[in-house]
């Protein structure tokens, strides 16, 4: 069973294609592609985010508190089979510093864990610690699958500083149904086809060459959460749907309806 843990800053930028291509012209001078991105290749990332019945975790996150946390199940396969490896992650942000701890298991084992806390076999003490943290999280929050998010990613790491990473995400896809990694990737896009979401992931300061290039291309940091944007779109659609329903009700009560684009009186 694999486990990863780290702490770093994550700074986000939403790029148009001119800005993206301008950065890509110099990336190879300072960075190497991730092992999965050699030759311009991308890889897919597929996530299920868990939340409470009233969406407390994402609502709290959007309020930008000093401390926030979330839990998600991640796969690099779509659709994932029961014996495919997945990663259960707790991600926390404390004063701008992001920490992530995760354990890996099969998709079937993750289903068993969420059902009755059954855990796969492990031998490392650190794995036990992460599972304890997961147990506490699930004791505090009655979560269930709430949001699917997937995207295609290009990733690079610094030639001199391997802890410095740049990622570019496109085709960021969301849905709030078919909430399982065993389904194909489909849904609504939350950024345009002519946009890329760039994340700068650093333990220390952003390198000088990147600061200069961002300034030259007019690229400025932004606040962007994939789950947050998907949730905001969901709330907006709910509000618009309710408004349409209310307007339809008001038209009915007023005794007027529209038939073939003509207004007609009707009894109430």
PDB file of C-alpha atoms in Angstrom:
ATOM      1  CA  UNK A   1       0.000   0.000   0.000  1.00  0.00           C
ATOM      2  CA  UNK A   2       1.461   3.334  -1.095  1.00  0.00           C
ATOM      3  CA  UNK A   3       1.182   6.511   0.933  1.00  0.00           C
ATOM      4  CA  UNK A   4       2.064  10.110   0.139  1.00  0.00           C
ATOM      5  CA  UNK A   5       2.196  13.177   2.336  1.00  0.00           C
ATOM      6  CA  UNK A   6       3.487  16.688   1.653  1.00  0.00           C
ATOM      7  CA  UNK A   7       3.071  20.359   2.504  1.00  0.00           C
ATOM      8  CA  UNK A   8       3.359  23.138  -0.076  1.00  0.00           C
ATOM      9  CA  UNK A   9       1.848  26.312  -1.511  1.00  0.00           C
ATOM     10  CA  UNK A  10      -0.528  25.966  -4.455  1.00  0.00           C
ATOM     11  CA  UNK A  11      -1.062  29.103  -6.548  1.00  0.00           C
ATOM     12  CA  UNK A  12      -3.549  29.077  -9.419  1.00  0.00           C
ATOM     13  CA  UNK A  13      -3.752  30.975 -12.693  1.00  0.00           C
ATOM     14  CA  UNK A  14      -6.369  30.824 -15.448  1.00  0.00           C
ATOM     15  CA  UNK A  15      -4.661  31.178 -18.830  1.00  0.00           C
ATOM     16  CA  UNK A  16      -5.869  31.922 -22.329  1.00  0.00           C
ATOM     17  CA  UNK A  17      -4.178  30.040 -25.157  1.00  0.00           C
ATOM     18  CA  UNK A  18      -1.745  32.844 -26.049  1.00  0.00           C
ATOM     19  CA  UNK A  19      -0.531  32.901 -22.446  1.00  0.00           C
ATOM     20  CA  UNK A  20      -0.340  29.113 -22.332  1.00  0.00           C
ATOM     21  CA  UNK A  21       1.725  28.881 -25.516  1.00  0.00           C
ATOM     22  CA  UNK A  22       3.942  31.743 -24.347  1.00  0.00           C
ATOM     23  CA  UNK A  23       4.805  29.807 -21.188  1.00  0.00           C
ATOM     24  CA  UNK A  24       5.314  26.547 -23.035  1.00  0.00           C
ATOM     25  CA  UNK A  25       7.987  28.221 -25.185  1.00  0.00           C
ATOM     26  CA  UNK A  26      10.298  28.479 -22.158  1.00  0.00           C
ATOM     27  CA  UNK A  27       9.200  25.570 -19.945  1.00  0.00           C
ATOM     28  CA  UNK A  28      11.738  23.138 -21.387  1.00  0.00           C
ATOM     29  CA  UNK A  29      14.624  25.435 -20.381  1.00  0.00           C
ATOM     30  CA  UNK A  30      13.835  25.113 -16.689  1.00  0.00           C
ATOM     31  CA  UNK A  31      11.599  22.089 -16.231  1.00  0.00           C
ATOM     32  CA  UNK A  32      11.251  18.438 -17.211  1.00  0.00           C
ATOM     33  CA  UNK A  33       7.978  16.735 -18.039  1.00  0.00           C
ATOM     34  CA  UNK A  34       6.456  14.381 -15.526  1.00  0.00           C
ATOM     35  CA  UNK A  35       7.118  10.698 -16.257  1.00  0.00           C
ATOM     36  CA  UNK A  36       3.545  10.384 -17.557  1.00  0.00           C
ATOM     37  CA  UNK A  37       3.817  13.464 -19.810  1.00  0.00           C
ATOM     38  CA  UNK A  38       6.898  12.729 -21.923  1.00  0.00           C
ATOM     39  CA  UNK A  39       6.474  13.770 -25.547  1.00  0.00           C
ATOM     40  CA  UNK A  40       3.625  16.151 -24.871  1.00  0.00           C
ATOM     41  CA  UNK A  41       1.338  13.471 -23.476  1.00  0.00           C
ATOM     42  CA  UNK A  42      -1.346  14.159 -20.902  1.00  0.00           C
ATOM     43  CA  UNK A  43      -2.880  11.939 -18.266  1.00  0.00           C
ATOM     44  CA  UNK A  44      -6.378  11.836 -16.829  1.00  0.00           C
ATOM     45  CA  UNK A  45      -7.322  12.447 -13.205  1.00  0.00           C
ATOM     46  CA  UNK A  46     -10.748  11.325 -11.985  1.00  0.00           C
ATOM     47  CA  UNK A  47     -12.166  12.300  -8.587  1.00  0.00           C
ATOM     48  CA  UNK A  48     -15.180  11.780  -6.384  1.00  0.00           C
ATOM     49  CA  UNK A  49     -15.575  14.470  -3.705  1.00  0.00           C
ATOM     50  CA  UNK A  50     -17.456  13.594  -0.532  1.00  0.00           C
ATOM     51  CA  UNK A  51     -19.545  16.052   1.434  1.00  0.00           C
ATOM     52  CA  UNK A  52     -22.294  16.281   4.038  1.00  0.00           C
ATOM     53  CA  UNK A  53     -26.017  16.288   3.121  1.00  0.00           C
ATOM     54  CA  UNK A  54     -26.046  20.106   3.340  1.00  0.00           C
ATOM     55  CA  UNK A  55     -22.730  20.516   1.447  1.00  0.00           C
ATOM     56  CA  UNK A  56     -21.033  21.923   4.537  1.00  0.00           C
ATOM     57  CA  UNK A  57     -17.448  21.180   3.460  1.00  0.00           C
ATOM     58  CA  UNK A  58     -17.599  23.029   0.137  1.00  0.00           C
ATOM     59  CA  UNK A  59     -19.672  25.902   1.554  1.00  0.00           C
ATOM     60  CA  UNK A  60     -17.101  26.317   4.320  1.00  0.00           C
ATOM     61  CA  UNK A  61     -14.267  26.162   1.795  1.00  0.00           C
ATOM     62  CA  UNK A  62     -15.825  28.888  -0.371  1.00  0.00           C
ATOM     63  CA  UNK A  63     -15.987  31.158   2.683  1.00  0.00           C
ATOM     64  CA  UNK A  64     -12.153  31.137   2.622  1.00  0.00           C
ATOM     65  CA  UNK A  65     -11.489  30.301   6.277  1.00  0.00           C
ATOM     66  CA  UNK A  66      -7.981  30.109   7.697  1.00  0.00           C
ATOM     67  CA  UNK A  67      -8.394  26.330   7.960  1.00  0.00           C
ATOM     68  CA  UNK A  68     -10.355  24.064   5.639  1.00  0.00           C
ATOM     69  CA  UNK A  69     -10.348  20.416   4.665  1.00  0.00           C
ATOM     70  CA  UNK A  70     -11.893  18.036   2.158  1.00  0.00           C
ATOM     71  CA  UNK A  71     -11.895  14.360   1.309  1.00  0.00           C
ATOM     72  CA  UNK A  72     -11.850  12.766  -2.131  1.00  0.00           C
ATOM     73  CA  UNK A  73     -11.284   9.476  -3.886  1.00  0.00           C
ATOM     74  CA  UNK A  74      -8.970   9.651  -6.901  1.00  0.00           C
ATOM     75  CA  UNK A  75      -8.230   7.337  -9.803  1.00  0.00           C
ATOM     76  CA  UNK A  76      -6.007   7.536 -12.849  1.00  0.00           C
ATOM     77  CA  UNK A  77      -8.253   5.144 -14.787  1.00  0.00           C
ATOM     78  CA  UNK A  78     -11.642   5.801 -16.341  1.00  0.00           C
ATOM     79  CA  UNK A  79     -13.704   3.841 -15.847  1.00  0.00           C
ATOM     80  CA  UNK A  80     -11.990   2.196 -12.881  1.00  0.00           C
ATOM     81  CA  UNK A  81     -12.413  -1.541 -12.336  1.00  0.00           C
ATOM     82  CA  UNK A  82     -12.935  -3.029  -8.843  1.00  0.00           C
ATOM     83  CA  UNK A  83      -9.290  -4.148  -8.648  1.00  0.00           C
ATOM     84  CA  UNK A  84      -7.814  -0.886  -9.986  1.00  0.00           C
ATOM     85  CA  UNK A  85      -5.700   1.207  -7.608  1.00  0.00           C
ATOM     86  CA  UNK A  86      -7.360   4.347  -6.192  1.00  0.00           C
ATOM     87  CA  UNK A  87      -6.246   6.930  -3.647  1.00  0.00           C
ATOM     88  CA  UNK A  88      -8.267   8.171  -0.695  1.00  0.00           C
ATOM     89  CA  UNK A  89      -7.042  11.629   0.220  1.00  0.00           C
ATOM     90  CA  UNK A  90      -7.519  14.182   2.951  1.00  0.00           C
ATOM     91  CA  UNK A  91      -6.459  17.615   1.764  1.00  0.00           C
ATOM     92  CA  UNK A  92      -6.135  20.516   4.183  1.00  0.00           C
ATOM     93  CA  UNK A  93      -5.251  24.172   3.755  1.00  0.00           C
ATOM     94  CA  UNK A  94      -3.951  26.078   6.747  1.00  0.00           C
ATOM     95  CA  UNK A  95      -3.025  29.700   6.246  1.00  0.00           C
ATOM     96  CA  UNK A  96      -2.160  29.183   2.592  1.00  0.00           C
ATOM     97  CA  UNK A  97      -0.134  25.997   3.122  1.00  0.00           C
ATOM     98  CA  UNK A  98      -1.627  22.871   1.567  1.00  0.00           C
ATOM     99  CA  UNK A  99      -1.068  19.451   3.103  1.00  0.00           C
ATOM    100  CA  UNK A 100      -2.232  16.182   1.626  1.00  0.00           C
ATOM    101  CA  UNK A 101      -2.177  12.699   3.085  1.00  0.00           C
ATOM    102  CA  UNK A 102      -3.428   9.697   1.200  1.00  0.00           C
ATOM    103  CA  UNK A 103      -3.548   5.942   1.212  1.00  0.00           C
ATOM    104  CA  UNK A 104      -3.986   3.662  -1.760  1.00  0.00           C
ATOM    105  CA  UNK A 105      -6.229   0.642  -2.107  1.00  0.00           C
ATOM    106  CA  UNK A 106      -8.365  -0.975  -4.763  1.00  0.00           C
ATOM    107  CA  UNK A 107     -11.698   0.529  -5.743  1.00  0.00           C
ATOM    108  CA  UNK A 108     -13.462  -2.464  -4.161  1.00  0.00           C
ATOM    109  CA  UNK A 109     -11.515  -1.931  -0.921  1.00  0.00           C
ATOM    110  CA  UNK A 110     -12.503   1.748  -0.878  1.00  0.00           C
ATOM    111  CA  UNK A 111     -16.174   0.760  -1.189  1.00  0.00           C
ATOM    112  CA  UNK A 112     -15.760  -1.582   1.805  1.00  0.00           C
ATOM    113  CA  UNK A 113     -14.018   1.099   3.841  1.00  0.00           C
ATOM    114  CA  UNK A 114     -16.774   3.654   3.303  1.00  0.00           C
ATOM    115  CA  UNK A 115     -19.432   1.030   3.994  1.00  0.00           C
ATOM    116  CA  UNK A 116     -18.222  -0.280   7.360  1.00  0.00           C
ATOM    117  CA  UNK A 117     -14.634   1.032   7.847  1.00  0.00           C
ATOM    118  CA  UNK A 118     -13.128  -2.277   6.705  1.00  0.00           C
ATOM    119  CA  UNK A 119      -9.468  -1.605   5.957  1.00  0.00           C
ATOM    120  CA  UNK A 120      -7.110  -3.421   3.604  1.00  0.00           C
ATOM    121  CA  UNK A 121      -4.078  -5.106   5.074  1.00  0.00           C
ATOM    122  CA  UNK A 122      -1.086  -2.872   5.747  1.00  0.00           C
ATOM    123  CA  UNK A 123       2.192  -3.076   7.626  1.00  0.00           C
ATOM    124  CA  UNK A 124       3.440   0.505   7.924  1.00  0.00           C
ATOM    125  CA  UNK A 125       2.693   2.554  11.017  1.00  0.00           C
ATOM    126  CA  UNK A 126       2.263   5.743   8.965  1.00  0.00           C
ATOM    127  CA  UNK A 127      -0.556   4.042   7.053  1.00  0.00           C
ATOM    128  CA  UNK A 128      -2.293   3.325  10.340  1.00  0.00           C
ATOM    129  CA  UNK A 129      -1.932   6.992  11.286  1.00  0.00           C
ATOM    130  CA  UNK A 130      -3.583   8.136   8.062  1.00  0.00           C
ATOM    131  CA  UNK A 131      -6.443   5.709   8.509  1.00  0.00           C
ATOM    132  CA  UNK A 132      -6.928   7.043  12.035  1.00  0.00           C
ATOM    133  CA  UNK A 133      -7.128  10.528  10.580  1.00  0.00           C
ATOM    134  CA  UNK A 134      -9.650   9.315   7.996  1.00  0.00           C
ATOM    135  CA  UNK A 135     -11.712   7.631  10.705  1.00  0.00           C
ATOM    136  CA  UNK A 136     -11.830  10.841  12.745  1.00  0.00           C
ATOM    137  CA  UNK A 137     -12.847  12.822   9.676  1.00  0.00           C
ATOM    138  CA  UNK A 138     -15.686  10.411   8.904  1.00  0.00           C
ATOM    139  CA  UNK A 139     -16.777  10.435  12.554  1.00  0.00           C
ATOM    140  CA  UNK A 140     -17.072  14.224  12.404  1.00  0.00           C
ATOM    141  CA  UNK A 141     -18.728  14.498   9.002  1.00  0.00           C
ATOM    142  CA  UNK A 142     -21.530  12.206   7.722  1.00  0.00           C
ATOM    143  CA  UNK A 143     -20.299  12.350   4.149  1.00  0.00           C
ATOM    144  CA  UNK A 144     -21.476  10.731   0.944  1.00  0.00           C
ATOM    145  CA  UNK A 145     -20.390  11.076  -2.713  1.00  0.00           C
ATOM    146  CA  UNK A 146     -21.462  14.531  -3.898  1.00  0.00           C
ATOM    147  CA  UNK A 147     -19.369  15.670  -6.859  1.00  0.00           C
ATOM    148  CA  UNK A 148     -17.486  14.147  -9.783  1.00  0.00           C
ATOM    149  CA  UNK A 149     -14.539  16.108 -11.197  1.00  0.00           C
ATOM    150  CA  UNK A 150     -12.133  14.976 -13.936  1.00  0.00           C
ATOM    151  CA  UNK A 151      -9.545  16.671 -16.119  1.00  0.00           C
ATOM    152  CA  UNK A 152      -6.621  16.118 -18.459  1.00  0.00           C
ATOM    153  CA  UNK A 153      -3.255  17.225 -17.077  1.00  0.00           C
ATOM    154  CA  UNK A 154       0.212  18.158 -18.275  1.00  0.00           C
ATOM    155  CA  UNK A 155       2.754  18.213 -15.443  1.00  0.00           C
ATOM    156  CA  UNK A 156       6.356  19.404 -15.125  1.00  0.00           C
ATOM    157  CA  UNK A 157       8.943  19.547 -12.335  1.00  0.00           C
ATOM    158  CA  UNK A 158      11.952  21.836 -11.899  1.00  0.00           C
ATOM    159  CA  UNK A 159      15.332  20.709 -13.200  1.00  0.00           C
ATOM    160  CA  UNK A 160      17.063  22.193 -10.164  1.00  0.00           C
ATOM    161  CA  UNK A 161      14.243  21.884  -7.637  1.00  0.00           C
ATOM    162  CA  UNK A 162      12.198  18.697  -8.008  1.00  0.00           C
ATOM    163  CA  UNK A 163       9.715  19.955  -5.417  1.00  0.00           C
ATOM    164  CA  UNK A 164       8.732  22.780  -7.771  1.00  0.00           C
ATOM    165  CA  UNK A 165       5.866  21.641 -10.027  1.00  0.00           C
ATOM    166  CA  UNK A 166       3.733  23.204 -12.720  1.00  0.00           C
ATOM    167  CA  UNK A 167       0.509  21.601 -13.902  1.00  0.00           C
ATOM    168  CA  UNK A 168      -1.852  22.585 -16.719  1.00  0.00           C
ATOM    169  CA  UNK A 169      -5.403  21.232 -16.645  1.00  0.00           C
ATOM    170  CA  UNK A 170      -7.975  21.251 -19.426  1.00  0.00           C
ATOM    171  CA  UNK A 171     -11.361  19.638 -20.080  1.00  0.00           C
ATOM    172  CA  UNK A 172     -12.284  20.091 -16.415  1.00  0.00           C
ATOM    173  CA  UNK A 173     -15.498  18.106 -16.262  1.00  0.00           C
ATOM    174  CA  UNK A 174     -18.123  17.994 -13.499  1.00  0.00           C
ATOM    175  CA  UNK A 175     -21.368  16.239 -12.709  1.00  0.00           C
ATOM    176  CA  UNK A 176     -23.494  15.594  -9.619  1.00  0.00           C
ATOM    177  CA  UNK A 177     -24.900  12.230 -10.718  1.00  0.00           C
ATOM    178  CA  UNK A 178     -23.390   8.812 -11.524  1.00  0.00           C
ATOM    179  CA  UNK A 179     -21.069   9.424  -8.590  1.00  0.00           C
ATOM    180  CA  UNK A 180     -18.692   6.522  -8.964  1.00  0.00           C
ATOM    181  CA  UNK A 181     -15.243   6.062 -10.462  1.00  0.00           C
ATOM    182  CA  UNK A 182     -16.595   3.014 -12.274  1.00  0.00           C
ATOM    183  CA  UNK A 183     -18.395   5.349 -14.703  1.00  0.00           C
ATOM    184  CA  UNK A 184     -16.859   6.961 -17.793  1.00  0.00           C
ATOM    185  CA  UNK A 185     -15.730  10.588 -17.675  1.00  0.00           C
ATOM    186  CA  UNK A 186     -18.527  12.867 -18.905  1.00  0.00           C
ATOM    187  CA  UNK A 187     -20.473  15.907 -17.776  1.00  0.00           C
ATOM    188  CA  UNK A 188     -20.245  19.690 -18.082  1.00  0.00           C
ATOM    189  CA  UNK A 189     -17.043  21.651 -18.663  1.00  0.00           C
ATOM    190  CA  UNK A 190     -16.281  24.373 -16.121  1.00  0.00           C
ATOM    191  CA  UNK A 191     -13.620  26.220 -18.124  1.00  0.00           C
ATOM    192  CA  UNK A 192     -13.540  27.013 -21.814  1.00  0.00           C
ATOM    193  CA  UNK A 193     -11.825  24.944 -24.481  1.00  0.00           C
ATOM    194  CA  UNK A 194      -9.503  27.943 -24.997  1.00  0.00           C
ATOM    195  CA  UNK A 195      -8.419  28.045 -21.349  1.00  0.00           C
ATOM    196  CA  UNK A 196      -5.944  26.190 -19.149  1.00  0.00           C
ATOM    197  CA  UNK A 197      -5.902  26.114 -15.363  1.00  0.00           C
ATOM    198  CA  UNK A 198      -2.273  26.363 -14.248  1.00  0.00           C
ATOM    199  CA  UNK A 199      -1.184  25.488 -10.730  1.00  0.00           C
ATOM    200  CA  UNK A 200       2.211  26.462  -9.347  1.00  0.00           C
ATOM    201  CA  UNK A 201       3.174  24.077  -6.545  1.00  0.00           C
ATOM    202  CA  UNK A 202       6.160  25.160  -4.492  1.00  0.00           C
ATOM    203  CA  UNK A 203       7.636  24.572  -1.074  1.00  0.00           C
ATOM    204  CA  UNK A 204       9.441  27.924  -1.126  1.00  0.00           C
ATOM    205  CA  UNK A 205       9.327  30.933  -3.467  1.00  0.00           C
ATOM    206  CA  UNK A 206       8.324  30.957  -7.135  1.00  0.00           C
ATOM    207  CA  UNK A 207      11.500  30.947  -9.290  1.00  0.00           C
ATOM    208  CA  UNK A 208      12.580  34.299 -10.702  1.00  0.00           C
ATOM    209  CA  UNK A 209      12.321  33.140 -14.317  1.00  0.00           C
ATOM    210  CA  UNK A 210       8.662  32.239 -13.852  1.00  0.00           C
ATOM    211  CA  UNK A 211       7.850  35.496 -12.062  1.00  0.00           C
ATOM    212  CA  UNK A 212       9.350  37.423 -14.990  1.00  0.00           C
ATOM    213  CA  UNK A 213       7.469  35.369 -17.577  1.00  0.00           C
ATOM    214  CA  UNK A 214       4.157  35.724 -15.772  1.00  0.00           C
ATOM    215  CA  UNK A 215       4.622  39.497 -15.706  1.00  0.00           C
ATOM    216  CA  UNK A 216       5.581  39.585 -19.383  1.00  0.00           C
ATOM    217  CA  UNK A 217       2.480  37.619 -20.414  1.00  0.00           C
ATOM    218  CA  UNK A 218       0.104  39.472 -18.106  1.00  0.00           C
ATOM    219  CA  UNK A 219      -0.754  36.384 -16.054  1.00  0.00           C
ATOM    220  CA  UNK A 220      -2.119  37.022 -12.568  1.00  0.00           C
ATOM    221  CA  UNK A 221      -3.058  34.613  -9.811  1.00  0.00           C
ATOM    222  CA  UNK A 222      -6.678  33.801  -9.225  1.00  0.00           C
ATOM    223  CA  UNK A 223      -8.822  32.008  -6.678  1.00  0.00           C
ATOM    224  CA  UNK A 224     -10.138  28.874  -8.347  1.00  0.00           C
ATOM    225  CA  UNK A 225     -11.444  25.656  -6.826  1.00  0.00           C
ATOM    226  CA  UNK A 226     -12.632  22.958  -9.218  1.00  0.00           C
ATOM    227  CA  UNK A 227     -15.119  21.596  -6.714  1.00  0.00           C
ATOM    228  CA  UNK A 228     -16.025  25.128  -5.655  1.00  0.00           C
ATOM    229  CA  UNK A 229     -16.728  26.250  -9.221  1.00  0.00           C
ATOM    230  CA  UNK A 230     -18.791  23.129  -9.891  1.00  0.00           C
ATOM    231  CA  UNK A 231     -20.812  23.715  -6.722  1.00  0.00           C
ATOM    232  CA  UNK A 232     -21.389  27.377  -7.558  1.00  0.00           C
ATOM    233  CA  UNK A 233     -22.650  26.366 -11.014  1.00  0.00           C
ATOM    234  CA  UNK A 234     -24.989  23.851  -9.365  1.00  0.00           C
ATOM    235  CA  UNK A 235     -26.401  26.450  -6.969  1.00  0.00           C
ATOM    236  CA  UNK A 236     -26.859  28.905  -9.838  1.00  0.00           C
ATOM    237  CA  UNK A 237     -28.777  26.318 -11.867  1.00  0.00           C
ATOM    238  CA  UNK A 238     -30.982  25.540  -8.858  1.00  0.00           C
ATOM    239  CA  UNK A 239     -31.763  29.214  -8.309  1.00  0.00           C
ATOM    240  CA  UNK A 240     -32.521  29.774 -12.004  1.00  0.00           C
ATOM    241  CA  UNK A 241     -34.732  26.683 -12.076  1.00  0.00           C
ATOM    242  CA  UNK A 242     -36.640  27.844  -9.022  1.00  0.00           C
ATOM    243  CA  UNK A 243     -37.083  31.314 -10.541  1.00  0.00           C
ATOM    244  CA  UNK A 244     -38.488  29.828 -13.743  1.00  0.00           C
ATOM    245  CA  UNK A 245     -40.864  27.644 -11.745  1.00  0.00           C
ATOM    246  CA  UNK A 246     -41.992  30.649  -9.696  1.00  0.00           C
ATOM    247  CA  UNK A 247     -42.554  32.712 -12.837  1.00  0.00           C
ATOM    248  CA  UNK A 248     -44.612  29.908 -14.354  1.00  0.00           C
ATOM    249  CA  UNK A 249     -46.691  29.688 -11.162  1.00  0.00           C
ATOM    250  CA  UNK A 250     -47.277  33.423 -11.138  1.00  0.00           C
ATOM    251  CA  UNK A 251     -48.436  33.381 -14.756  1.00  0.00           C
ATOM    252  CA  UNK A 252     -50.910  30.632 -13.944  1.00  0.00           C
ATOM    253  CA  UNK A 253     -52.328  32.428 -10.914  1.00  0.00           C
ATOM    254  CA  UNK A 254     -52.738  35.631 -12.880  1.00  0.00           C
ATOM    255  CA  UNK A 255     -55.099  33.781 -15.207  1.00  0.00           C
ATOM    256  CA  UNK A 256     -52.882  34.160 -18.272  1.00  0.00           C
ATOM    257  CA  UNK A 257     -51.107  31.451 -20.222  1.00  0.00           C
ATOM    258  CA  UNK A 258     -49.182  31.338 -23.460  1.00  0.00           C
ATOM    259  CA  UNK A 259     -50.286  28.965 -26.232  1.00  0.00           C
ATOM    260  CA  UNK A 260     -48.447  28.973 -29.545  1.00  0.00           C
ATOM    261  CA  UNK A 261     -46.863  32.304 -28.624  1.00  0.00           C
ATOM    262  CA  UNK A 262     -50.260  33.936 -27.993  1.00  0.00           C
ATOM    263  CA  UNK A 263     -51.440  35.192 -24.604  1.00  0.00           C
ATOM    264  CA  UNK A 264     -54.767  33.704 -23.531  1.00  0.00           C
ATOM    265  CA  UNK A 265     -56.999  34.469 -20.569  1.00  0.00           C
ATOM    266  CA  UNK A 266     -57.885  31.554 -18.343  1.00  0.00           C
ATOM    267  CA  UNK A 267     -59.916  31.226 -15.200  1.00  0.00           C
ATOM    268  CA  UNK A 268     -58.058  30.896 -11.914  1.00  0.00           C
TER     269      UNK A 268
END
